[in-house]
PDB file of C-alpha atoms in Angstrom:
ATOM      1  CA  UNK A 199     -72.395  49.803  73.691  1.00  0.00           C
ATOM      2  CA  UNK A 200     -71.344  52.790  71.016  1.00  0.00           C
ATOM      3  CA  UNK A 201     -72.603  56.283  71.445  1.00  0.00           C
ATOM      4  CA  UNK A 202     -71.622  58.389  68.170  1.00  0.00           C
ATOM      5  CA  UNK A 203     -70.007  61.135  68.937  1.00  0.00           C
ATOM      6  CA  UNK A 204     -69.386  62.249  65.582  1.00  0.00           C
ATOM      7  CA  UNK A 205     -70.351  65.408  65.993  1.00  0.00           C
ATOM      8  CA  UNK A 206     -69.976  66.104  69.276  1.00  0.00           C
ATOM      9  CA  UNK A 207     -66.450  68.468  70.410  1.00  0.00           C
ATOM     10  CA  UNK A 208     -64.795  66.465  73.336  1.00  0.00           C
ATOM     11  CA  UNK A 209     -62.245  68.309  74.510  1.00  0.00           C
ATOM     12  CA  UNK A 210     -58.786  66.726  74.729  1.00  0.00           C
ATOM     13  CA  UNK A 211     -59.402  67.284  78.688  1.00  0.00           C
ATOM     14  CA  UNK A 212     -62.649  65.523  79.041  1.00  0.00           C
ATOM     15  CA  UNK A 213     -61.393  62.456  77.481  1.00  0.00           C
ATOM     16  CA  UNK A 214     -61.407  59.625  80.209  1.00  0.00           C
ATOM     17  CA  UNK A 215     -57.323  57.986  80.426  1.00  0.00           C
ATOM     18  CA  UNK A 216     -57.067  55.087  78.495  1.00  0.00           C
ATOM     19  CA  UNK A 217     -58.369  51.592  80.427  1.00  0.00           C
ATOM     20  CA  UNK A 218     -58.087  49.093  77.107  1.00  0.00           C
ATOM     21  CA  UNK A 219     -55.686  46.237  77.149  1.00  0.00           C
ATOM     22  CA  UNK A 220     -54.853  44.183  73.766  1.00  0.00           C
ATOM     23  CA  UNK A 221     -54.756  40.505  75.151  1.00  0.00           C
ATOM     24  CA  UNK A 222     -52.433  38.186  73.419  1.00  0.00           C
ATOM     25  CA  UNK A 223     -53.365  35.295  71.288  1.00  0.00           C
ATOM     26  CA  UNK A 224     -52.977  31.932  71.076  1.00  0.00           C
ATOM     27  CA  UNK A 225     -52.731  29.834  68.172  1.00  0.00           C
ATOM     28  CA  UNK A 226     -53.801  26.504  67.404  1.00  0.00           C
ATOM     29  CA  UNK A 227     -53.016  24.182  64.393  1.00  0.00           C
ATOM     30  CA  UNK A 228     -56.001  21.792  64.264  1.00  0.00           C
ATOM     31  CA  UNK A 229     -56.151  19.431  61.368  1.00  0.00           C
ATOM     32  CA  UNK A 230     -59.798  21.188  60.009  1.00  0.00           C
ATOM     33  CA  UNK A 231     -57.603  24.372  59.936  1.00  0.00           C
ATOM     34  CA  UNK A 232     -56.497  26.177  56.616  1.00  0.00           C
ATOM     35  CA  UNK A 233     -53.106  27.903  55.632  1.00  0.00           C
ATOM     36  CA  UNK A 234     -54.516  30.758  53.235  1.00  0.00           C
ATOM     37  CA  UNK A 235     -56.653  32.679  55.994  1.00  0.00           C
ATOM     38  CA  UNK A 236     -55.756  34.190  59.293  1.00  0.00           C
ATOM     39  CA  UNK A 237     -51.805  34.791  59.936  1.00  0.00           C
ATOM     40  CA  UNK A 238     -50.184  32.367  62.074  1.00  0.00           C
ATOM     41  CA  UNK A 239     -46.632  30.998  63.287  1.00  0.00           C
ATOM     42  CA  UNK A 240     -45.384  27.856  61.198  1.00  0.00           C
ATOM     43  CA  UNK A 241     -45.699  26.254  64.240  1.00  0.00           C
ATOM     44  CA  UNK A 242     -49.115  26.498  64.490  1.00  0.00           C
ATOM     45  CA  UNK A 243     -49.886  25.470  60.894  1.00  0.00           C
ATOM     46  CA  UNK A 244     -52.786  24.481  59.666  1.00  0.00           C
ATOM     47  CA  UNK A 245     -54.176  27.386  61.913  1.00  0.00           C
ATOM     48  CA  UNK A 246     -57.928  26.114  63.012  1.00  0.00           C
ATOM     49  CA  UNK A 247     -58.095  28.693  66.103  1.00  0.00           C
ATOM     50  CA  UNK A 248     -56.929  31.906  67.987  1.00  0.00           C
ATOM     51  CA  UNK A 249     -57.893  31.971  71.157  1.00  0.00           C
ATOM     52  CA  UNK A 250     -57.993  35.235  73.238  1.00  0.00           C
ATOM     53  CA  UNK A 251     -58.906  34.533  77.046  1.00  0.00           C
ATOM     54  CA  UNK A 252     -60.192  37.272  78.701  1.00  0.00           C
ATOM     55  CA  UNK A 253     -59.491  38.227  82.786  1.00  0.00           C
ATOM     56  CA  UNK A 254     -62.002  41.379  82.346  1.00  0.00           C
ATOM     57  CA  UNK A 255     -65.074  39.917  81.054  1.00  0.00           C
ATOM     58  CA  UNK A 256     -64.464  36.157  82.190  1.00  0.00           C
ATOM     59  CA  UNK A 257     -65.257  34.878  78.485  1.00  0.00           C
ATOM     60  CA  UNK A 258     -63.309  33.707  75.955  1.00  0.00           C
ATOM     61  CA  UNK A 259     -62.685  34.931  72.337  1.00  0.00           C
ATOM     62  CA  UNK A 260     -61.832  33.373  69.101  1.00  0.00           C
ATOM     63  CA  UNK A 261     -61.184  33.207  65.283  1.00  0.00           C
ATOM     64  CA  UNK A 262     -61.489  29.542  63.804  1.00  0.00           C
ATOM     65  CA  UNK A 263     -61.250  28.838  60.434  1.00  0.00           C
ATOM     66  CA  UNK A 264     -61.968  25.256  58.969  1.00  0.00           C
ATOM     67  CA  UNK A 265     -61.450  23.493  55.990  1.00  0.00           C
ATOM     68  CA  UNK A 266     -63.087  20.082  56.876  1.00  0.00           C
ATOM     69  CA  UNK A 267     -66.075  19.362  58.705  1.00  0.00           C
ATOM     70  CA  UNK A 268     -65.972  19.648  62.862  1.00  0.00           C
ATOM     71  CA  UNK A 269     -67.272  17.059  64.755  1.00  0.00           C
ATOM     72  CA  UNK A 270     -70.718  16.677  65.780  1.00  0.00           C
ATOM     73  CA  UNK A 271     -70.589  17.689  68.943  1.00  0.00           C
ATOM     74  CA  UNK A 272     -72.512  19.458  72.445  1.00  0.00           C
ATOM     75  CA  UNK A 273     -71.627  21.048  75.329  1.00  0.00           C
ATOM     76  CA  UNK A 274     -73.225  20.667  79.063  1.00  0.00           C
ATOM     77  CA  UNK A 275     -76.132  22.891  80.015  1.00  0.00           C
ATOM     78  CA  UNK A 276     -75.026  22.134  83.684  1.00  0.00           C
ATOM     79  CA  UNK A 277     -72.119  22.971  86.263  1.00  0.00           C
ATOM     80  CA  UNK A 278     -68.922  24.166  85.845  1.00  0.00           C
ATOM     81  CA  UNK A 279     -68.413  22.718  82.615  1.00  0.00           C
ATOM     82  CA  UNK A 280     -71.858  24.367  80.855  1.00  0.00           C
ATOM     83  CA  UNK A 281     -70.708  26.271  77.933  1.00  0.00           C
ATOM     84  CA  UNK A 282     -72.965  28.401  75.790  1.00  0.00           C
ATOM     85  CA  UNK A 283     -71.387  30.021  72.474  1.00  0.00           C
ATOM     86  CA  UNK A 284     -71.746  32.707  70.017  1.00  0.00           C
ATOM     87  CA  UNK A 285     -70.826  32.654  66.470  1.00  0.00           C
ATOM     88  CA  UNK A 286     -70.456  35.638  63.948  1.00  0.00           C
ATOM     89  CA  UNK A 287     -69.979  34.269  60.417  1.00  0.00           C
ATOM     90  CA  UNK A 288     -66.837  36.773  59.475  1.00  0.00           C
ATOM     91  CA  UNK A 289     -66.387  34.723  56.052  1.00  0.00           C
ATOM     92  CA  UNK A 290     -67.862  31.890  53.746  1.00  0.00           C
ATOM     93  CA  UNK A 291     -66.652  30.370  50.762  1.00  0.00           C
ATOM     94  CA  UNK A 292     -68.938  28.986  48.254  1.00  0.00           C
ATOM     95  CA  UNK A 293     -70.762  25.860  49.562  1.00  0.00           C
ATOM     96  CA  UNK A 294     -69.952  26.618  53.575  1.00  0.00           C
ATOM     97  CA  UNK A 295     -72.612  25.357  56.072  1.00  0.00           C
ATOM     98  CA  UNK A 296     -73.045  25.165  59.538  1.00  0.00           C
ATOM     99  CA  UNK A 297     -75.314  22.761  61.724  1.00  0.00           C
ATOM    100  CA  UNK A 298     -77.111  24.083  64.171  1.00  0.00           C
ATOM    101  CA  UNK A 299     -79.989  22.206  66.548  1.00  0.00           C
ATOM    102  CA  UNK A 300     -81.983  19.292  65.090  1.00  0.00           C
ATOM    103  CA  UNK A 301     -84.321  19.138  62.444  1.00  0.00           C
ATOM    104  CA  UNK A 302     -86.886  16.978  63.834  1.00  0.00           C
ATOM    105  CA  UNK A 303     -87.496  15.710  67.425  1.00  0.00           C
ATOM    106  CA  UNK A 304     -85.515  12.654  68.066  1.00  0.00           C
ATOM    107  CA  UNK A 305     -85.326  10.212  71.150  1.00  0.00           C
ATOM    108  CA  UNK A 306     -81.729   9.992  72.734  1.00  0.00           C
ATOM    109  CA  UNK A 307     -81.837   6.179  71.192  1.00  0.00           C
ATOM    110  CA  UNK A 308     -82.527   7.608  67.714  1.00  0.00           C
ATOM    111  CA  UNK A 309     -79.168   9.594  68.075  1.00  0.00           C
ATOM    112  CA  UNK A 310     -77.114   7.213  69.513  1.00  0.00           C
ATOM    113  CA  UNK A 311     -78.265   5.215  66.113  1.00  0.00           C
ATOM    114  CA  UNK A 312     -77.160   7.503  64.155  1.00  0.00           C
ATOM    115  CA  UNK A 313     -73.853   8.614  65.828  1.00  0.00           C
ATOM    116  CA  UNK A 314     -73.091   5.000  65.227  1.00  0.00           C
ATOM    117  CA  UNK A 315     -74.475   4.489  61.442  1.00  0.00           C
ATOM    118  CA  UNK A 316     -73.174   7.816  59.932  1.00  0.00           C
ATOM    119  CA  UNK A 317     -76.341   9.427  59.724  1.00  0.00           C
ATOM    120  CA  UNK A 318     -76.374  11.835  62.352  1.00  0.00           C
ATOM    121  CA  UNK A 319     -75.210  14.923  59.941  1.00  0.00           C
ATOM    122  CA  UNK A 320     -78.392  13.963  57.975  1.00  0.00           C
ATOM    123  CA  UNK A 321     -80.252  14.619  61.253  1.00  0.00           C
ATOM    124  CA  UNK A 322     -79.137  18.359  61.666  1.00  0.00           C
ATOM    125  CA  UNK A 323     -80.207  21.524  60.174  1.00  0.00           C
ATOM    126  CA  UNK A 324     -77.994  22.768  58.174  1.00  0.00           C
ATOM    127  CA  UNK A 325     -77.716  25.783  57.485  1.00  0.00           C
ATOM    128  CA  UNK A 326     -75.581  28.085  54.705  1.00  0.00           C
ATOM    129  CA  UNK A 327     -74.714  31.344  56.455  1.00  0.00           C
ATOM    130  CA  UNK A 328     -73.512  34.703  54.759  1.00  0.00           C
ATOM    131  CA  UNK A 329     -71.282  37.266  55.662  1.00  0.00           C
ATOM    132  CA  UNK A 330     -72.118  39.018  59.455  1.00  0.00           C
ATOM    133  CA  UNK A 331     -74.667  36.349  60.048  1.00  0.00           C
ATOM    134  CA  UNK A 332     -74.842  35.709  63.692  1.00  0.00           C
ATOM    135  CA  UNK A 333     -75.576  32.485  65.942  1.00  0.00           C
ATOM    136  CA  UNK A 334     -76.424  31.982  69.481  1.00  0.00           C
ATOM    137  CA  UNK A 335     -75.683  28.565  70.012  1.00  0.00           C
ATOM    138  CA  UNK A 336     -77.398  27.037  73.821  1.00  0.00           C
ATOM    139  CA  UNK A 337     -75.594  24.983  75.957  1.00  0.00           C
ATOM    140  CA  UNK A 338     -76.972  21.329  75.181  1.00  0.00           C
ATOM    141  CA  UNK A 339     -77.601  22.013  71.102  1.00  0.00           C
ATOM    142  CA  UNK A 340     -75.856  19.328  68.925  1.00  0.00           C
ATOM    143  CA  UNK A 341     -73.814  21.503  66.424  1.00  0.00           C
ATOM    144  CA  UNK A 342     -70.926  21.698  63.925  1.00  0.00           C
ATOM    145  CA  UNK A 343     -69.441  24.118  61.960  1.00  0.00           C
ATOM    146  CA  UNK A 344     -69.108  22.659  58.324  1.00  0.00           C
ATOM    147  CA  UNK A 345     -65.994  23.494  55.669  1.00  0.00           C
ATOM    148  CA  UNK A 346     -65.046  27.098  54.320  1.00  0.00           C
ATOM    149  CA  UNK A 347     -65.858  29.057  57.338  1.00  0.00           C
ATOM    150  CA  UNK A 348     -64.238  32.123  59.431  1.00  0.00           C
ATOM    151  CA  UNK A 349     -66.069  32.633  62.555  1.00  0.00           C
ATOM    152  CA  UNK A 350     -65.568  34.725  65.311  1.00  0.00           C
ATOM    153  CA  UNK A 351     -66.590  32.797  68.560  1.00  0.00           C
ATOM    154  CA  UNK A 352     -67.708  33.984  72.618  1.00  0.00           C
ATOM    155  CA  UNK A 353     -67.930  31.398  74.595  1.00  0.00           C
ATOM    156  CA  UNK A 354     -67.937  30.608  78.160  1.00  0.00           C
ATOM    157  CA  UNK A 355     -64.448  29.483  79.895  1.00  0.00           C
ATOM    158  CA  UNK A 356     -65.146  26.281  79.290  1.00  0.00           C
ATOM    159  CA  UNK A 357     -63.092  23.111  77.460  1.00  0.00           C
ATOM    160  CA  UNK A 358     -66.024  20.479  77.658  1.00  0.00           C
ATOM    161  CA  UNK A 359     -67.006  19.009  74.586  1.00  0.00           C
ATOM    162  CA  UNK A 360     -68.780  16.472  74.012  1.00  0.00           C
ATOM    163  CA  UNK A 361     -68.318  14.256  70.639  1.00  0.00           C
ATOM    164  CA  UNK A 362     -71.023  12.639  68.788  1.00  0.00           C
ATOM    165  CA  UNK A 363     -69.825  12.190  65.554  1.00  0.00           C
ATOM    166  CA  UNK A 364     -66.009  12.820  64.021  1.00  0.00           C
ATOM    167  CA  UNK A 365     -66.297  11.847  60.458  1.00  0.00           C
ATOM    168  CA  UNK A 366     -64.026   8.943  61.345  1.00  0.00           C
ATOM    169  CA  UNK A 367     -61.375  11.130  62.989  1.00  0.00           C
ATOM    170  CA  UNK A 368     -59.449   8.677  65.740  1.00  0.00           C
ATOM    171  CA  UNK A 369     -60.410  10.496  68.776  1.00  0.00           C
ATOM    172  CA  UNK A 370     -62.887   9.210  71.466  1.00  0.00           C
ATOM    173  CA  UNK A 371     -66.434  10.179  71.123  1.00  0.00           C
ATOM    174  CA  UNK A 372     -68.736  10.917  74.747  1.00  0.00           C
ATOM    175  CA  UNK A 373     -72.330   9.289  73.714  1.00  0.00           C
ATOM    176  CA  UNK A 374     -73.314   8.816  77.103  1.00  0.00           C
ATOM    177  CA  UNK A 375     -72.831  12.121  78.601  1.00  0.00           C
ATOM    178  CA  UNK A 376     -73.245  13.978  75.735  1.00  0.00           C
ATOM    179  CA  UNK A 377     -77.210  11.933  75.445  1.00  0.00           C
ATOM    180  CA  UNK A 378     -77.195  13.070  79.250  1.00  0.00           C
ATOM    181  CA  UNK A 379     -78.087  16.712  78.234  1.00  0.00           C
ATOM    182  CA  UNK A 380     -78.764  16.465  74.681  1.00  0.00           C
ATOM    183  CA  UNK A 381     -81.773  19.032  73.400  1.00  0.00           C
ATOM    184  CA  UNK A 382     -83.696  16.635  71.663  1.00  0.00           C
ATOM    185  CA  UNK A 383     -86.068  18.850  70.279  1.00  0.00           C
ATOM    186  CA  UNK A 384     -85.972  21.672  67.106  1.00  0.00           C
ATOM    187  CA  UNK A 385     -85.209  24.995  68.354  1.00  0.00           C
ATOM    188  CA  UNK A 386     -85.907  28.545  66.722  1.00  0.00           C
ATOM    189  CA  UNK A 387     -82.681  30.067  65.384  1.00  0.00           C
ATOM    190  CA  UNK A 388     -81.729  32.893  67.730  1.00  0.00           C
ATOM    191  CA  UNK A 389     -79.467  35.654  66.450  1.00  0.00           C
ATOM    192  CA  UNK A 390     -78.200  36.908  69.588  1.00  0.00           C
ATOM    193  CA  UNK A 391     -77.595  35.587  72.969  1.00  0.00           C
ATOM    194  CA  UNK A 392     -80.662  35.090  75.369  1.00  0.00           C
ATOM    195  CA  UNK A 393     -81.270  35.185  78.930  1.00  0.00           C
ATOM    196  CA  UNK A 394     -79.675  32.010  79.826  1.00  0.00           C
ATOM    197  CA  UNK A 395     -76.261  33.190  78.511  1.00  0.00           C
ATOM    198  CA  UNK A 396     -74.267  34.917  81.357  1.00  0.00           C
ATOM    199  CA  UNK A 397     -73.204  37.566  78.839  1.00  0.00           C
ATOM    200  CA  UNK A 398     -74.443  39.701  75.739  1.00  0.00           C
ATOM    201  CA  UNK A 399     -73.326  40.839  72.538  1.00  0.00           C
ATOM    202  CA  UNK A 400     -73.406  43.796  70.768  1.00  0.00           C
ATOM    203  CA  UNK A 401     -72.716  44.154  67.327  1.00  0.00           C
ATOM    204  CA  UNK A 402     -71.529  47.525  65.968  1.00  0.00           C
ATOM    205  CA  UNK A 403     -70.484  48.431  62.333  1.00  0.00           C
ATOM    206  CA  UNK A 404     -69.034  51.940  62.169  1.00  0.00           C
ATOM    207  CA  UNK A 405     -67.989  54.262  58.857  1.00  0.00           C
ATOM    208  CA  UNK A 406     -65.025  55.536  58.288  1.00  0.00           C
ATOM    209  CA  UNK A 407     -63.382  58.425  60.130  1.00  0.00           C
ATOM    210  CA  UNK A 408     -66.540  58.135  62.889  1.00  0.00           C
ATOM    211  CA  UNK A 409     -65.745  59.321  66.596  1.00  0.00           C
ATOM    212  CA  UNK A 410     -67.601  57.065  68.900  1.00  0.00           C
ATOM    213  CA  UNK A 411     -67.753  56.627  73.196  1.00  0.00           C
ATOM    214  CA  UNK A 412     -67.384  52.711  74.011  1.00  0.00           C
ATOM    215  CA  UNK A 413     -68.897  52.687  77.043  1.00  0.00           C
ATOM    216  CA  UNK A 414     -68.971  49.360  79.431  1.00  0.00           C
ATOM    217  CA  UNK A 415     -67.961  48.398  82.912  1.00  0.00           C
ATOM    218  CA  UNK A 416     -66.430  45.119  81.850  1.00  0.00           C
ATOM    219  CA  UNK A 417     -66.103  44.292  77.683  1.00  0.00           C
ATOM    220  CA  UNK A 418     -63.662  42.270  75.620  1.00  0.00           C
ATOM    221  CA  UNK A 419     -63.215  43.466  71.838  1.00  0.00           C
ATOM    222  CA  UNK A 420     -63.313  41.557  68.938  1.00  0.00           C
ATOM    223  CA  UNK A 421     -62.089  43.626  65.781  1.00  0.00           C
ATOM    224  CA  UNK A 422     -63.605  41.503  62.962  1.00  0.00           C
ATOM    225  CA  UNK A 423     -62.519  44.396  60.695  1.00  0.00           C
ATOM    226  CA  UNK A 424     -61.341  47.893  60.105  1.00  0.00           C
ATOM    227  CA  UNK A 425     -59.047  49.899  61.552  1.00  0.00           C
ATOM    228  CA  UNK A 426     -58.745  52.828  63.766  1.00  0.00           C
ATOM    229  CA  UNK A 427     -58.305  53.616  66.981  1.00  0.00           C
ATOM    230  CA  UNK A 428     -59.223  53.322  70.873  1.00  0.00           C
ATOM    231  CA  UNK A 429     -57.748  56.036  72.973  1.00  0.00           C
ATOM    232  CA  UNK A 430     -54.411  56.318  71.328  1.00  0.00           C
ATOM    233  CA  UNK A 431     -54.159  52.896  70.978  1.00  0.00           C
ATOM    234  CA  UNK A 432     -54.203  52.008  66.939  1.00  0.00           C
ATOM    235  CA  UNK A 433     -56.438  48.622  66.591  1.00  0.00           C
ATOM    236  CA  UNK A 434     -56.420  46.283  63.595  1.00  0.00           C
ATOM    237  CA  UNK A 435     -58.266  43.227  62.122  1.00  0.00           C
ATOM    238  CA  UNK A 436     -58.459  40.287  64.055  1.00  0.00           C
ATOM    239  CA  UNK A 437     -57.455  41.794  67.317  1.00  0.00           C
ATOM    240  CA  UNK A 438     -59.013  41.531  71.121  1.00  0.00           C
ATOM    241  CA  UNK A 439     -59.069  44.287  73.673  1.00  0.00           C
ATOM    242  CA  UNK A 440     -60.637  44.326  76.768  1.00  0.00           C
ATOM    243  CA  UNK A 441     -62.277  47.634  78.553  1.00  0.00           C
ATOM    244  CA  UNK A 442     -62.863  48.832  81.809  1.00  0.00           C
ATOM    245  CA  UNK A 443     -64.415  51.955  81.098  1.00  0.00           C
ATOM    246  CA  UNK A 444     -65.488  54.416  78.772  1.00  0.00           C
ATOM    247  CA  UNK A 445     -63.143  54.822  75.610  1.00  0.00           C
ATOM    248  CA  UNK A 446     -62.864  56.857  72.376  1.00  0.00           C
ATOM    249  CA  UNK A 447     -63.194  55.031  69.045  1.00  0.00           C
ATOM    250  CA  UNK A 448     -61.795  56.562  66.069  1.00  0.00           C
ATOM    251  CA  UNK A 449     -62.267  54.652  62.860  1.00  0.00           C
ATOM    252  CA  UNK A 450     -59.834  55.260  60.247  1.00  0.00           C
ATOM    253  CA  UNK A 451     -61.668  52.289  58.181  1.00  0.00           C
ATOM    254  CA  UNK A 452     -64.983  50.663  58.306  1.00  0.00           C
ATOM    255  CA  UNK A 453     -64.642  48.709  61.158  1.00  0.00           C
ATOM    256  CA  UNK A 454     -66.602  45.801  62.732  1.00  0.00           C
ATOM    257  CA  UNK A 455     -66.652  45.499  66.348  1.00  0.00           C
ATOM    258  CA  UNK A 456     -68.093  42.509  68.191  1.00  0.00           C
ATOM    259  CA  UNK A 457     -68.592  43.259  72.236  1.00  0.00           C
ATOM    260  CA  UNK A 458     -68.541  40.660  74.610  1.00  0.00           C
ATOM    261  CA  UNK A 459     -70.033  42.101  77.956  1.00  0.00           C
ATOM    262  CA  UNK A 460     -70.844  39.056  81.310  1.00  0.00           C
ATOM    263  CA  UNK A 461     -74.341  39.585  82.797  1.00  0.00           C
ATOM    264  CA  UNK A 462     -76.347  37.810  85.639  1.00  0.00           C
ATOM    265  CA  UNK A 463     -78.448  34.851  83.732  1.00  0.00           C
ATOM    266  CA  UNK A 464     -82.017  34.793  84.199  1.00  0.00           C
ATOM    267  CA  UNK A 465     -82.911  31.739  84.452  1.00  0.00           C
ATOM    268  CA  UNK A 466     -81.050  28.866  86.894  1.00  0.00           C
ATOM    269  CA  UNK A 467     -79.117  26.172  84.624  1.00  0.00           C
ATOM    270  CA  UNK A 468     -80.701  23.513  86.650  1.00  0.00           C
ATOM    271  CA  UNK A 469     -84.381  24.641  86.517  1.00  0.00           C
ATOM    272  CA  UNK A 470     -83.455  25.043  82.845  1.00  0.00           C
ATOM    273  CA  UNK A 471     -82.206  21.563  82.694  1.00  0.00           C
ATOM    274  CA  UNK A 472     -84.872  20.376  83.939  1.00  0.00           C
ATOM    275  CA  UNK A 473     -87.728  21.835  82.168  1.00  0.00           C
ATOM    276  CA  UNK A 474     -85.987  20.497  78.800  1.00  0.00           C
ATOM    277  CA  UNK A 475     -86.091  17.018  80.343  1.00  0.00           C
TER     278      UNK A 475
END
């Protein structure tokens, strides 16, 4: 979390020595990616994702941008593979949506059905997000990220995915384990991670020239925007850190700060798992 410290005199002396780390990105062409957002090498043209992968926290950290649809997809609720995700909506154009859970209650034939006819978009909620909207999205919720969108994702470290439906796209879809673990049921819409996420969020928007006291054990970073400083390290947009201790914020901008912190998860995936069945 933040503590303002605006107005508070810390002595040069009884600021703690500088624990933050910039982590270096990766970037991804995907062909849903855009060219006129987020800077990237040719090489990794159109850009659909930076990826920052975090040894302090244990999470991982990205920017995507799309242009096209994503696939329908989920990811497992169970094992090594379980991945839940976060999404903070940094930019939409005009007519950007997201899907997010299902709309009605549907057996795992009825979405096999679909997957197969087309339909299964139809099937979703969709939703049309603004600016600094934010998404928890559980392990096991059939989602997609629609066109025109800048998101800043947390995720687990995980790479299973699970296709439904690719809009025709020639890569292999996963009905069978993806119907394994499927929540076939609505859900509420949850802003911010819950207690069977192993980590939490914190979402901190700070004016300019405002003196602030990160303080976390473990945290990765995300600048959606702004810039400033940490320690007497200068920070800019779409940058990662991660923190070990307590640091001094100095904003030179207004600055958005997403924080990524692990915790113990309250509730077994199994048991969960199984109560949804």
């Amino acid at each position: 979390m933040l503590i303002d410290t605006q107005h508070t005199s810390t002595g040069q002396n009884s600021q703690p020595a500088p624990t933050n780390v910039k982590l270096t990105p990766e970037y991804r062409a995907k062909p849903w990616g855009r060219r006129d957002g987020l800077w990237a090498p040719d090489s990794a043209q159109p850009l659909g994702e930076v990826i920052f992968k975090s040894d302090t926290s244990g999470l991982v950290l990205k920017w995507l941008q799309t242009s096209e649809p994503l696939s329908v997809q989920i990811h497992p609720q169970r094992g090594p593979g379980r991945k839940h995700e976060w999404w903070y909506i940094a930019d939409a154009k005009p007519g950007a949506y997201l899907q997010l859970g299902l709309k009605e209650s549907a057996t795992p034939e009825d979405i096999r059905r679909a997957a197969q006819d087309g339909s299964l978009p139809d099937m979703l909620r969709r939703i049309e997000p603004a600016v600094g909207d934010t998404f928890f999205v559980e392990a096991g919720t059939i989602h997609a990220l629609g066109p025109g969108l800048t998101v800043v994702e947390v995720q687990e470290p995980s790479d299973v995915t699970w296709r439904l439906f690719d809009y025709g796209r020639p890569r292999e879809l996963h009905l069978d384990q993806a119907l394994q673990e499927a929540i076939l049921d609505p859900q509420p819409l949850t802003p911010m991670p819950n207690g069977t996420a192993p980590f939490q969020i914190t979402h901190e928007m700070l004016a300019p020239d405002q003196r602030s006291m990160l303080v976390a054990p473990r945290a990765s970073v995300m600048v959606a925007e702004g810039r400033g400083s940490f320690g007497t390290e200068p920070y800019a947009p779409h940058q990662c850190w991660d923190f070990t201790d307590a640091m001094p914020v100095h904003t030179t901008e207004p600055t958005v700060l997403i924080l990524a912190e692990p915790v113990a998860c309250t509730t077994d995936d199994e048991t969960l798992w199984r109560a949804r069945k």
